[in-house]
Backbone as JSON, one array per atom type, in Angstrom:
{
  "sequence": "MTRTWLLHRWGPWCGAVALLLPLACMAAPAAPALVLLVDTSAQMPQARVEDDRVIEGLHLDLGRALARRLGREIIARPVPRKRLAEALQRGEGDLLCDYQSAWVPGSFAWSRPFIPDQALLVSAATAPAPAGLGALAGLPVGTVRGYVYPEMSEALREGFRRDDAPDATTNLQKLQLGRISHALTGRRALEYQQRIGALRLALHPPLVVSEVLAQCALSPTAAIGINALNSAIQGLVADGELNRLLARYR",
  "N": [[-170.32, 64.81, -15.45], [-170.67, 62.79, -12.93], [-168.79, 60.65, -10.5], [-170.33, 59.18, -8.87], [-172.71, 58.92, -10.35], [-171.74, 57.45, -12.48], [-171.09, 54.99, -11.4], [-173.6, 54.21, -10.53], [-174.94, 54.07, -12.98], [-173.37, 51.98, -14.45], [-172.83, 50.04, -12.75], [-174.31, 47.52, -12.3], [-173.69, 46.22, -14.68], [-170.95, 46.03, -14.79], [-170.66, 44.42, -12.57], [-171.74, 42.1, -13.5], [-169.97, 41.47, -15.55], [-167.67, 41.12, -14.07], [-168.43, 38.7, -12.73], [-168.39, 37.04, -15.0], [-165.82, 36.97, -16.03], [-164.0, 35.12, -14.8], [-165.07, 32.75, -15.66], [-164.75, 33.06, -18.47], [-162.03, 33.08, -18.51], [-161.33, 30.46, -17.87], [-159.67, 27.5, -18.8], [-160.28, 25.49, -21.77], [-161.76, 22.12, -21.45], [-159.28, 19.58, -21.36], [-158.29, 17.52, -24.0], [-158.92, 14.09, -24.19], [-156.57, 11.72, -23.1], [-154.58, 9.63, -25.29], [-154.43, 6.1, -25.54], [-151.84, 3.89, -25.77], [-151.19, 0.75, -26.76], [-148.97, -1.71, -25.76], [-146.95, -4.46, -26.37], [-146.37, -6.85, -23.82], [-144.22, -8.66, -24.0], [-142.34, -7.51, -25.66], [-139.25, -6.49, -26.77], [-136.19, -4.42, -26.48], [-135.0, -2.9, -29.46], [-137.74, -2.18, -29.61], [-139.37, -1.94, -27.22], [-139.17, -1.53, -23.65], [-140.4, -3.1, -21.05], [-141.26, -2.88, -17.59], [-142.38, -3.89, -14.45], [-144.99, -3.63, -15.12], [-145.04, -1.43, -16.55], [-144.3, 0.8, -19.4], [-141.04, 1.51, -20.18], [-139.24, 2.57, -21.99], [-138.23, 3.01, -25.49], [-138.85, 2.38, -29.02], [-141.56, 2.09, -29.62], [-142.9, 3.6, -27.68], [-141.67, 6.12, -28.09], [-142.67, 6.66, -30.63], [-145.41, 6.74, -30.09], [-145.58, 9.03, -28.26], [-144.66, 11.01, -29.98], [-146.67, 11.09, -32.01], [-149.01, 11.62, -30.51], [-148.39, 14.17, -29.55], [-148.56, 15.6, -31.88], [-151.09, 15.47, -32.43], [-152.31, 16.8, -30.37], [-152.6, 15.62, -27.91], [-152.18, 13.89, -24.76], [-150.14, 10.92, -23.95], [-150.7, 7.63, -22.93], [-149.05, 4.72, -22.05], [-149.95, 1.4, -22.31], [-149.18, -1.72, -21.18], [-149.8, -4.89, -22.67], [-150.35, -8.4, -22.84], [-149.03, -10.29, -25.62], [-150.82, -12.13, -26.83], [-153.22, -10.99, -26.26], [-153.42, -8.58, -27.61], [-155.0, -7.96, -29.97], [-157.61, -8.4, -29.19], [-157.76, -6.6, -26.92], [-157.52, -4.16, -28.21], [-159.72, -4.26, -29.96], [-161.79, -4.23, -27.93], [-161.46, -1.65, -26.95], [-159.77, -1.17, -25.0], [-157.54, 0.24, -25.45], [-156.33, 2.9, -27.6], [-154.61, 2.8, -29.81], [-152.22, 1.09, -31.8], [-148.95, 0.51, -32.61], [-146.5, -0.17, -35.22], [-147.0, -2.53, -36.58], [-148.56, -4.69, -38.9], [-151.52, -5.02, -40.91], [-152.05, -7.61, -41.56], [-150.97, -9.03, -39.5], [-152.39, -8.61, -37.14], [-155.47, -9.55, -36.5], [-158.75, -8.17, -36.92], [-161.41, -5.7, -36.68], [-160.09, -3.09, -37.51], [-159.06, 0.43, -38.02], [-156.45, 1.13, -40.24], [-153.47, 2.77, -40.48], [-151.53, 4.65, -42.93], [-148.76, 2.89, -44.4], [-145.62, 3.36, -42.88], [-143.4, 2.78, -41.12], [-140.2, 1.7, -41.35], [-138.55, -1.37, -41.98], [-136.52, -4.38, -42.25], [-137.01, -7.75, -42.89], [-134.73, -10.23, -42.03], [-132.48, -13.04, -42.81], [-130.24, -14.32, -40.84], [-126.96, -15.8, -40.53], [-124.73, -17.76, -38.87], [-121.09, -17.37, -39.12], [-119.69, -19.61, -38.81], [-121.12, -21.5, -40.07], [-122.05, -22.94, -43.35], [-122.63, -20.44, -45.79], [-125.92, -19.64, -46.83], [-127.24, -19.97, -50.03], [-129.66, -19.25, -50.7], [-133.15, -18.98, -49.65], [-134.22, -21.47, -49.99], [-132.01, -23.19, -49.46], [-132.19, -23.84, -46.79], [-133.91, -25.84, -46.32], [-135.26, -28.35, -44.19], [-133.4, -27.7, -42.19], [-132.88, -26.47, -38.85], [-134.4, -23.24, -38.02], [-134.11, -20.24, -36.41], [-136.8, -18.64, -34.9], [-139.6, -16.61, -33.76], [-141.9, -17.24, -31.28], [-145.34, -17.28, -32.16], [-145.18, -15.55, -34.23], [-145.53, -15.03, -37.78], [-143.95, -16.1, -40.85], [-144.2, -15.73, -43.83], [-142.82, -15.77, -46.24], [-140.93, -17.54, -45.79], [-142.3, -19.81, -45.35], [-143.6, -20.21, -47.75], [-141.44, -20.65, -49.39], [-140.13, -22.89, -48.38], [-142.05, -24.7, -47.5], [-143.08, -27.68, -46.2], [-140.53, -28.18, -45.41], [-139.7, -26.13, -43.88], [-138.47, -25.63, -40.88], [-139.06, -24.61, -37.75], [-137.52, -23.04, -35.1], [-138.5, -22.11, -32.2], [-138.28, -19.06, -30.2], [-139.03, -17.21, -27.17], [-138.9, -14.48, -27.72], [-137.39, -11.84, -29.74], [-134.86, -11.09, -28.79], [-133.9, -13.34, -27.36], [-133.96, -15.13, -29.44], [-131.81, -14.33, -31.01], [-129.83, -14.67, -29.06], [-129.73, -17.4, -28.81], [-128.63, -18.04, -31.4], [-125.99, -16.93, -30.86], [-125.0, -18.56, -28.96], [-124.67, -20.89, -30.32], [-126.71, -22.72, -30.56], [-128.41, -22.84, -32.64], [-127.84, -22.31, -36.17], [-128.94, -20.59, -38.01], [-131.14, -17.73, -38.17], [-134.09, -15.94, -38.13], [-134.77, -12.51, -38.21], [-135.51, -9.03, -37.49], [-134.01, -6.24, -39.14], [-133.69, -3.96, -37.49], [-133.82, -4.98, -34.89], [-131.48, -6.68, -34.96], [-129.34, -4.8, -35.48], [-129.44, -3.19, -33.29], [-128.89, -4.9, -31.1], [-126.28, -5.59, -31.81], [-125.08, -3.1, -31.72], [-125.19, -2.43, -28.93], [-123.55, -4.33, -28.02], [-124.38, -6.81, -27.31], [-124.52, -8.9, -29.18], [-122.04, -10.51, -30.48], [-121.24, -12.21, -32.32], [-119.7, -13.46, -35.32], [-121.0, -13.1, -38.47], [-122.43, -14.14, -41.6], [-123.03, -12.14, -44.45], [-126.36, -10.74, -44.19], [-129.29, -12.21, -45.54], [-131.8, -10.65, -47.34], [-135.08, -11.12, -46.51], [-137.66, -9.85, -46.74], [-138.98, -6.63, -47.27], [-140.28, -4.4, -45.03], [-142.91, -2.31, -44.15], [-144.33, -0.94, -41.56], [-147.43, -0.25, -39.72], [-149.84, 1.74, -37.95], [-152.67, 0.96, -35.96], [-156.09, 1.71, -35.37], [-158.27, 1.56, -32.7], [-161.84, 0.64, -32.83], [-163.18, 2.25, -31.11], [-161.55, 4.37, -30.84], [-160.38, 7.73, -29.77], [-159.68, 9.43, -31.77], [-159.74, 10.06, -35.3], [-158.95, 8.25, -38.41], [-157.99, 9.81, -40.51], [-156.98, 12.01, -39.13], [-154.98, 10.81, -37.76], [-153.36, 9.91, -39.95], [-152.56, 12.3, -40.95], [-150.98, 13.34, -38.91], [-149.02, 11.49, -38.98], [-147.95, 12.0, -41.53], [-146.71, 14.45, -41.1], [-144.83, 13.65, -39.17], [-143.09, 12.12, -40.86], [-142.5, 13.81, -42.9], [-141.0, 16.07, -41.85], [-138.73, 14.87, -40.94], [-138.72, 13.81, -38.28], [-139.31, 11.12, -37.78], [-137.15, 9.62, -38.89], [-135.2, 10.48, -37.11], [-136.02, 9.49, -34.8], [-135.91, 6.71, -35.27], [-133.09, 6.62, -35.63], [-131.93, 6.57, -33.06], [-131.91, 4.07, -32.32], [-130.16, 2.65, -33.86]],
  "CA": [[-170.74, 63.49, -15.15], [-169.96, 62.36, -11.52], [-168.26, 59.36, -10.4], [-171.44, 58.44, -8.32], [-173.5, 58.61, -11.48], [-171.04, 56.31, -13.32], [-171.3, 53.67, -10.63], [-175.07, 53.81, -10.56], [-175.33, 53.64, -14.36], [-172.71, 50.97, -14.97], [-172.5, 49.17, -11.64], [-174.77, 46.26, -12.51], [-173.12, 45.72, -15.89], [-169.4, 45.78, -14.37], [-170.68, 43.33, -11.66], [-171.97, 40.82, -14.29], [-168.55, 41.19, -16.19], [-166.77, 40.49, -12.99], [-168.75, 37.3, -12.57], [-168.2, 36.24, -16.21], [-164.39, 36.94, -16.36], [-163.36, 33.96, -14.34], [-165.52, 31.63, -16.52], [-164.15, 33.2, -19.67], [-160.65, 32.71, -18.47], [-161.1, 29.04, -17.51], [-159.2, 26.69, -20.01], [-161.15, 24.41, -22.17], [-161.26, 20.85, -20.9], [-158.21, 18.95, -22.21], [-158.7, 16.36, -24.86], [-158.59, 12.75, -23.5], [-155.25, 11.1, -23.61], [-154.58, 8.44, -26.17], [-153.85, 4.97, -24.78], [-151.07, 3.1, -26.74], [-150.99, -0.57, -26.33], [-147.57, -2.21, -25.97], [-146.74, -6.0, -26.12], [-145.52, -7.01, -22.68], [-143.0, -9.36, -24.3], [-141.6, -6.67, -26.57], [-137.84, -6.24, -26.37], [-135.56, -3.29, -27.13], [-135.49, -1.41, -29.34], [-139.28, -1.93, -29.58], [-139.89, -1.43, -25.84], [-138.75, -2.11, -22.39], [-141.49, -3.13, -20.11], [-140.85, -3.36, -16.33], [-143.29, -3.71, -13.4], [-146.23, -3.15, -15.77], [-144.81, 0.03, -17.12], [-143.39, 0.93, -20.52], [-140.06, 2.37, -19.67], [-138.49, 3.24, -23.11], [-138.24, 2.17, -26.79], [-139.33, 3.03, -30.2], [-142.99, 2.21, -29.54], [-143.23, 4.68, -26.75], [-141.24, 7.43, -28.81], [-143.67, 6.94, -31.7], [-146.73, 7.18, -29.44], [-145.44, 10.35, -27.8], [-144.48, 11.98, -31.14], [-147.94, 11.18, -32.79], [-149.87, 12.24, -29.56], [-148.08, 15.64, -29.46], [-149.06, 16.26, -33.03], [-152.51, 15.39, -32.29], [-152.76, 17.64, -29.26], [-153.02, 14.79, -26.8], [-151.16, 13.21, -23.98], [-150.13, 9.48, -24.26], [-150.57, 6.64, -21.87], [-148.75, 3.41, -22.61], [-150.46, 0.32, -21.41], [-148.69, -3.05, -21.57], [-150.79, -5.9, -22.78], [-149.75, -9.65, -23.4], [-149.15, -10.31, -27.04], [-152.12, -12.87, -27.18], [-154.55, -10.2, -26.05], [-153.4, -7.25, -28.23], [-156.04, -7.61, -30.85], [-158.74, -8.35, -28.28], [-157.77, -5.31, -26.15], [-157.74, -3.01, -29.14], [-161.17, -4.34, -30.37], [-162.61, -3.81, -26.86], [-161.42, -0.31, -26.57], [-158.87, -0.92, -23.88], [-156.51, 1.17, -25.94], [-156.77, 3.54, -28.9], [-153.46, 2.87, -30.81], [-151.19, 0.0, -31.63], [-148.12, 0.8, -33.73], [-145.37, -1.0, -35.62], [-147.61, -3.75, -36.91], [-149.23, -4.66, -40.24], [-152.89, -5.52, -40.85], [-152.02, -9.11, -41.69], [-150.43, -9.52, -38.19], [-153.43, -8.34, -36.01], [-156.83, -9.58, -37.02], [-159.75, -7.41, -36.24], [-161.96, -4.61, -37.58], [-159.46, -1.83, -37.17], [-158.69, 1.3, -39.15], [-155.02, 0.99, -40.34], [-152.75, 4.01, -41.03], [-150.61, 4.5, -44.0], [-147.45, 2.26, -43.99], [-144.68, 4.3, -42.67], [-142.26, 2.49, -40.24], [-139.46, 0.82, -42.17], [-137.65, -2.43, -41.37], [-136.29, -5.53, -43.13], [-136.86, -9.09, -42.39], [-133.38, -10.86, -42.47], [-132.12, -14.37, -42.41], [-128.95, -14.25, -40.46], [-126.35, -17.11, -40.4], [-123.32, -17.72, -38.17], [-120.02, -17.53, -40.05], [-119.17, -20.93, -38.64], [-121.95, -22.48, -40.89], [-122.13, -22.52, -44.73], [-123.5, -19.29, -46.11], [-127.0, -20.16, -47.66], [-127.29, -19.23, -51.28], [-131.04, -18.68, -50.77], [-133.95, -19.63, -48.53], [-134.31, -22.95, -50.4], [-131.06, -24.01, -48.93], [-132.4, -24.15, -45.41], [-135.0, -26.91, -46.17], [-134.97, -29.39, -43.2], [-132.52, -27.19, -41.16], [-133.65, -25.53, -37.82], [-134.24, -21.82, -38.28], [-134.62, -19.54, -35.3], [-138.03, -17.88, -35.13], [-140.24, -16.04, -32.43], [-143.11, -17.82, -31.07], [-146.51, -16.47, -32.48], [-144.87, -14.81, -35.5], [-145.57, -15.8, -39.05], [-143.01, -15.88, -41.68], [-144.89, -16.18, -45.11], [-141.82, -15.93, -47.32], [-140.08, -18.85, -45.51], [-143.29, -20.84, -45.38], [-143.86, -20.35, -49.15], [-140.2, -21.13, -50.12], [-139.67, -24.2, -47.95], [-143.25, -25.49, -47.21], [-142.87, -28.71, -45.12], [-139.06, -28.08, -45.0], [-139.48, -25.17, -42.92], [-138.27, -26.25, -39.42], [-139.02, -23.55, -36.84], [-136.94, -23.24, -33.73], [-139.18, -20.9, -31.59], [-137.85, -18.42, -29.04], [-140.01, -16.42, -26.68], [-138.78, -13.13, -28.16], [-136.42, -11.7, -30.77], [-133.63, -11.06, -28.21], [-133.65, -14.75, -27.05], [-133.76, -15.82, -30.77], [-130.33, -13.97, -31.37], [-128.89, -15.3, -28.19], [-129.56, -18.86, -29.21], [-127.75, -17.97, -32.41], [-124.68, -16.59, -30.47], [-124.57, -19.71, -28.18], [-124.45, -21.95, -31.1], [-127.8, -23.75, -30.58], [-128.83, -22.79, -34.01], [-126.9, -21.73, -37.08], [-129.66, -19.59, -38.69], [-132.25, -17.23, -37.52], [-134.92, -14.9, -38.83], [-134.99, -11.39, -37.36], [-135.58, -7.79, -38.15], [-132.65, -5.51, -39.17], [-133.68, -3.03, -36.42], [-133.42, -5.69, -33.76], [-130.13, -7.1, -35.14], [-128.4, -3.71, -35.36], [-129.48, -2.68, -31.83], [-128.17, -5.9, -30.34], [-124.92, -5.48, -32.28], [-124.58, -1.84, -31.19], [-124.84, -2.42, -27.52], [-122.42, -5.35, -27.71], [-124.99, -8.07, -26.97], [-124.36, -9.87, -30.21], [-120.62, -10.21, -31.09], [-121.0, -13.36, -33.23], [-119.37, -13.16, -36.68], [-122.14, -13.48, -39.39], [-122.37, -13.97, -43.05], [-123.91, -10.99, -44.89], [-127.58, -11.24, -44.17], [-130.21, -12.33, -46.78], [-133.06, -9.9, -47.04], [-136.3, -11.94, -46.85], [-138.71, -8.98, -47.19], [-139.04, -5.23, -46.91], [-141.45, -4.16, -44.2], [-143.4, -0.9, -43.89], [-145.25, -1.22, -40.68], [-148.45, 0.73, -39.67], [-150.52, 1.86, -36.68], [-154.0, 0.42, -35.98], [-156.88, 2.45, -34.41], [-159.46, 0.79, -32.21], [-163.13, 1.12, -33.3], [-163.67, 3.23, -30.15], [-160.48, 5.37, -30.61], [-160.79, 9.04, -29.6], [-159.26, 10.13, -32.97], [-160.07, 9.37, -36.56], [-157.82, 7.74, -39.17], [-157.58, 10.95, -41.24], [-156.08, 12.84, -38.17], [-153.76, 10.06, -37.43], [-152.44, 9.96, -41.09], [-152.02, 13.68, -40.98], [-149.85, 13.34, -37.87], [-147.79, 10.66, -39.51], [-147.44, 12.71, -42.62], [-145.84, 15.47, -40.42], [-143.7, 12.89, -38.64], [-142.17, 11.75, -41.88], [-142.05, 14.97, -43.8], [-139.97, 16.94, -41.24], [-137.62, 14.04, -40.55], [-138.67, 13.29, -37.03], [-139.36, 9.7, -37.82], [-135.81, 9.25, -39.07], [-134.49, 10.87, -35.9], [-136.46, 8.46, -33.73], [-135.26, 5.45, -35.68], [-131.59, 6.64, -35.62], [-131.62, 6.36, -31.71], [-131.66, 2.59, -31.94], [-129.33, 1.92, -34.92]],
  "C": [[-170.02, 63.03, -13.88], [-169.64, 60.97, -11.39], [-169.52, 58.51, -9.76], [-172.4, 58.12, -9.29], [-173.08, 57.41, -12.23], [-171.24, 54.98, -12.62], [-172.68, 53.2, -10.58], [-175.44, 53.35, -11.89], [-174.72, 52.33, -14.74], [-172.43, 49.86, -13.98], [-173.02, 47.76, -11.9], [-174.0, 45.57, -13.72], [-171.61, 45.25, -15.48], [-169.69, 44.46, -13.45], [-170.87, 42.06, -12.47], [-170.65, 40.56, -14.96], [-167.63, 40.57, -15.25], [-167.07, 39.06, -12.76], [-168.41, 36.42, -13.77], [-166.64, 36.03, -16.47], [-163.82, 35.67, -15.93], [-163.7, 32.74, -15.23], [-164.92, 31.75, -17.84], [-162.74, 32.78, -19.73], [-160.23, 31.31, -18.26], [-160.61, 28.32, -18.92], [-160.3, 25.78, -20.43], [-160.67, 23.11, -21.6], [-160.29, 20.3, -21.8], [-158.79, 17.72, -22.79], [-158.18, 15.12, -24.12], [-157.37, 12.25, -23.96], [-155.55, 9.91, -24.39], [-153.89, 7.26, -25.32], [-153.16, 4.05, -25.95], [-150.86, 1.77, -26.08], [-149.61, -1.05, -26.75], [-147.52, -3.71, -25.5], [-145.87, -6.17, -24.91], [-144.21, -7.82, -22.97], [-142.11, -8.64, -25.29], [-140.2, -6.37, -25.9], [-137.17, -5.08, -27.02], [-135.03, -3.82, -28.46], [-136.86, -1.13, -29.44], [-139.71, -1.28, -28.33], [-139.22, -2.18, -24.82], [-139.75, -2.02, -21.44], [-140.97, -3.7, -18.75], [-142.06, -3.04, -15.34], [-144.63, -3.1, -14.08], [-146.3, -1.79, -16.32], [-143.9, 0.01, -18.35], [-142.23, 1.97, -20.14], [-139.41, 3.26, -20.85], [-138.74, 2.43, -24.36], [-139.02, 3.0, -27.82], [-140.82, 3.13, -30.1], [-143.47, 3.42, -28.74], [-142.89, 6.07, -27.39], [-142.27, 7.69, -29.88], [-144.96, 7.51, -31.12], [-146.62, 8.61, -28.97], [-145.46, 11.31, -28.94], [-145.92, 12.17, -31.82], [-148.92, 11.89, -31.76], [-149.64, 13.73, -29.56], [-148.54, 16.19, -30.74], [-150.49, 16.22, -33.07], [-153.22, 16.22, -31.12], [-153.17, 16.9, -28.17], [-151.87, 14.37, -25.95], [-151.29, 11.72, -24.34], [-150.05, 8.69, -23.09], [-150.27, 5.3, -22.54], [-149.11, 2.31, -21.83], [-150.0, -1.03, -21.99], [-149.75, -4.09, -21.57], [-150.14, -7.16, -23.35], [-150.04, -9.71, -24.91], [-150.55, -11.07, -27.48], [-153.42, -12.01, -27.05], [-154.46, -8.91, -26.74], [-154.65, -6.96, -28.97], [-157.37, -7.51, -29.94], [-158.84, -7.01, -27.61], [-158.03, -4.24, -27.01], [-159.2, -3.05, -29.64], [-162.09, -3.96, -29.17], [-162.48, -2.39, -26.38], [-160.59, -0.04, -25.33], [-157.65, -0.11, -24.13], [-156.97, 1.68, -27.3], [-155.78, 3.17, -29.97], [-152.58, 1.62, -30.57], [-150.34, 0.31, -32.8], [-147.0, -0.2, -34.01], [-145.76, -2.33, -35.99], [-148.1, -3.61, -38.38], [-150.68, -5.32, -40.03], [-152.96, -7.14, -40.93], [-151.62, -9.84, -40.3], [-151.41, -9.54, -37.13], [-154.75, -8.37, -36.65], [-157.78, -8.8, -36.17], [-160.29, -6.3, -37.19], [-161.37, -3.27, -37.11], [-159.14, -0.87, -38.39], [-157.16, 1.29, -39.08], [-154.46, 2.28, -41.08], [-152.07, 3.72, -42.34], [-149.43, 3.73, -43.53], [-146.43, 3.35, -43.91], [-143.4, 4.01, -41.96], [-141.4, 1.38, -40.89], [-138.61, -0.2, -41.37], [-137.41, -3.54, -42.38], [-136.28, -6.67, -42.46], [-135.59, -9.84, -42.89], [-133.46, -12.17, -42.11], [-130.5, -14.17, -42.26], [-128.27, -15.55, -40.17], [-125.0, -16.97, -39.75], [-122.23, -18.11, -39.21], [-119.52, -18.89, -39.94], [-119.97, -22.01, -39.49], [-121.85, -22.09, -42.34], [-123.1, -21.44, -44.97], [-124.57, -19.89, -47.07], [-127.06, -19.35, -48.83], [-128.71, -18.67, -51.53], [-131.88, -19.37, -49.76], [-134.03, -21.09, -48.76], [-133.24, -23.9, -49.72], [-131.17, -24.44, -47.53], [-133.5, -25.27, -45.2], [-134.44, -28.05, -45.23], [-133.96, -28.78, -42.07], [-133.26, -26.31, -40.1], [-133.23, -24.0, -38.06], [-134.84, -21.13, -37.0], [-135.74, -18.64, -35.57], [-138.48, -17.47, -33.74], [-141.52, -16.68, -32.44], [-144.26, -16.84, -31.4], [-146.32, -15.61, -33.69], [-145.05, -15.62, -36.72], [-144.51, -15.33, -39.95], [-143.39, -16.38, -43.2], [-143.91, -16.44, -46.19], [-141.14, -17.23, -46.98], [-141.17, -19.92, -45.69], [-143.57, -21.29, -46.93], [-142.6, -21.0, -49.87], [-139.87, -22.52, -49.68], [-140.85, -25.11, -47.61], [-143.03, -26.36, -46.06], [-141.39, -28.69, -44.67], [-138.75, -26.98, -44.01], [-139.56, -25.53, -41.38], [-138.07, -25.03, -38.42], [-138.35, -24.01, -35.5], [-137.42, -22.09, -32.84], [-138.41, -20.47, -30.34], [-138.94, -17.56, -28.58], [-140.03, -14.99, -27.26], [-137.55, -12.98, -29.16], [-134.92, -11.51, -30.17], [-133.12, -12.47, -27.95], [-133.35, -15.47, -28.38], [-132.25, -15.46, -31.17], [-129.43, -14.66, -30.33], [-128.71, -16.75, -28.43], [-128.5, -19.02, -30.31], [-126.23, -17.81, -31.94], [-124.19, -17.76, -29.67], [-124.46, -20.87, -29.02], [-125.61, -23.01, -31.14], [-128.43, -23.82, -31.89], [-127.82, -22.03, -34.88], [-127.46, -20.57, -37.94], [-130.9, -19.03, -37.98], [-132.88, -16.17, -38.4], [-135.11, -13.81, -37.81], [-135.2, -10.09, -38.23], [-134.21, -7.0, -38.12], [-132.61, -4.59, -37.92], [-133.18, -3.72, -35.11], [-131.96, -6.12, -33.72], [-129.15, -5.98, -34.97], [-128.38, -3.2, -33.97], [-128.67, -3.75, -30.98], [-126.56, -5.81, -30.64], [-124.41, -4.15, -31.61], [-124.29, -1.72, -29.73], [-124.09, -3.47, -27.03], [-123.05, -6.65, -27.18], [-124.84, -9.2, -28.01], [-122.97, -9.62, -30.84], [-120.26, -11.28, -32.11], [-120.76, -12.95, -34.7], [-120.42, -13.97, -37.53], [-121.73, -13.29, -40.77], [-123.2, -12.77, -43.3], [-125.29, -11.52, -44.9], [-128.41, -11.32, -45.37], [-131.46, -11.59, -46.39], [-134.21, -10.79, -47.5], [-137.47, -11.11, -47.46], [-138.45, -7.59, -46.63], [-140.33, -4.96, -46.18], [-141.68, -2.63, -43.97], [-144.55, -1.18, -42.85], [-146.33, 0.0, -40.49], [-148.82, 0.88, -38.21], [-151.96, 1.42, -36.92], [-154.82, 1.35, -35.0], [-158.03, 1.47, -33.98], [-160.74, 1.52, -32.71], [-163.63, 2.16, -32.43], [-162.6, 4.34, -30.04], [-161.1, 6.89, -30.58], [-160.33, 9.84, -30.76], [-159.64, 9.4, -34.13], [-158.75, 9.08, -37.35], [-157.17, 8.94, -40.09], [-156.53, 11.84, -40.33], [-154.85, 12.09, -37.87], [-152.74, 10.05, -38.68], [-151.84, 11.32, -41.34], [-150.78, 13.78, -40.09], [-148.68, 12.55, -38.44], [-147.2, 11.28, -40.68], [-146.42, 13.8, -42.11], [-144.6, 14.87, -39.82], [-142.7, 12.62, -39.6], [-141.56, 12.92, -42.63], [-140.87, 15.91, -43.12], [-138.8, 16.15, -40.61], [-137.58, 13.59, -39.06], [-138.62, 11.81, -36.9], [-137.89, 9.04, -38.02], [-134.88, 9.44, -37.77], [-134.86, 9.85, -34.81], [-135.91, 7.08, -33.98], [-133.74, 5.51, -35.44], [-131.18, 6.44, -34.09], [-131.3, 5.02, -31.49], [-130.88, 1.91, -32.96], [-127.92, 1.63, -34.3]]
}
């Protein structure tokens, strides 16, 4: 069998294969990136937002870890707090994490609860240590504008005197400056401010107001489903990655 005969016999087939090979070797189109919405007023350790960019923080770390497990890239998009629910509903983002369904009204799919924190009442050591929430009736208590505190509202009713700050960091700064003697904060925020030396004020042992397990919300137009998200969360928790992410900010 001569080489000339082989070329004549198989030449058209080889030519077709040569044309098809580049197509077969082309990578499949990449899955669209997930868009993570982040509150523009968020403070560390939740997030640091500068020049309309999310620079660092737990929210960004969580988004990256979940996106990696879902085979996606992540884009973090800062949005004002008042617009978070609207932006998620309109599909301006796919994902919002470290919230609870009671905090963000809308027709969203919510993940399993998995992000731990504690709501604390902290009191300056220069003031009497409150025996319980009821001891604060009529006294100003540091709070964050736009946040609800159901346990305090239930315990004190009309005696709950909010002293609002724009964010959690400013709330603790007011405590340190002596403008208030008591403040409501998350343990994560408190420990971060103490670790970086921003809060050196002597405090009474904090009162635990509530245990929190936050969730992630999916937009109705999200590129992923809730089962896929919960599966990624399960992996994040099971192999200890979530604890490692949280440990960065303690």
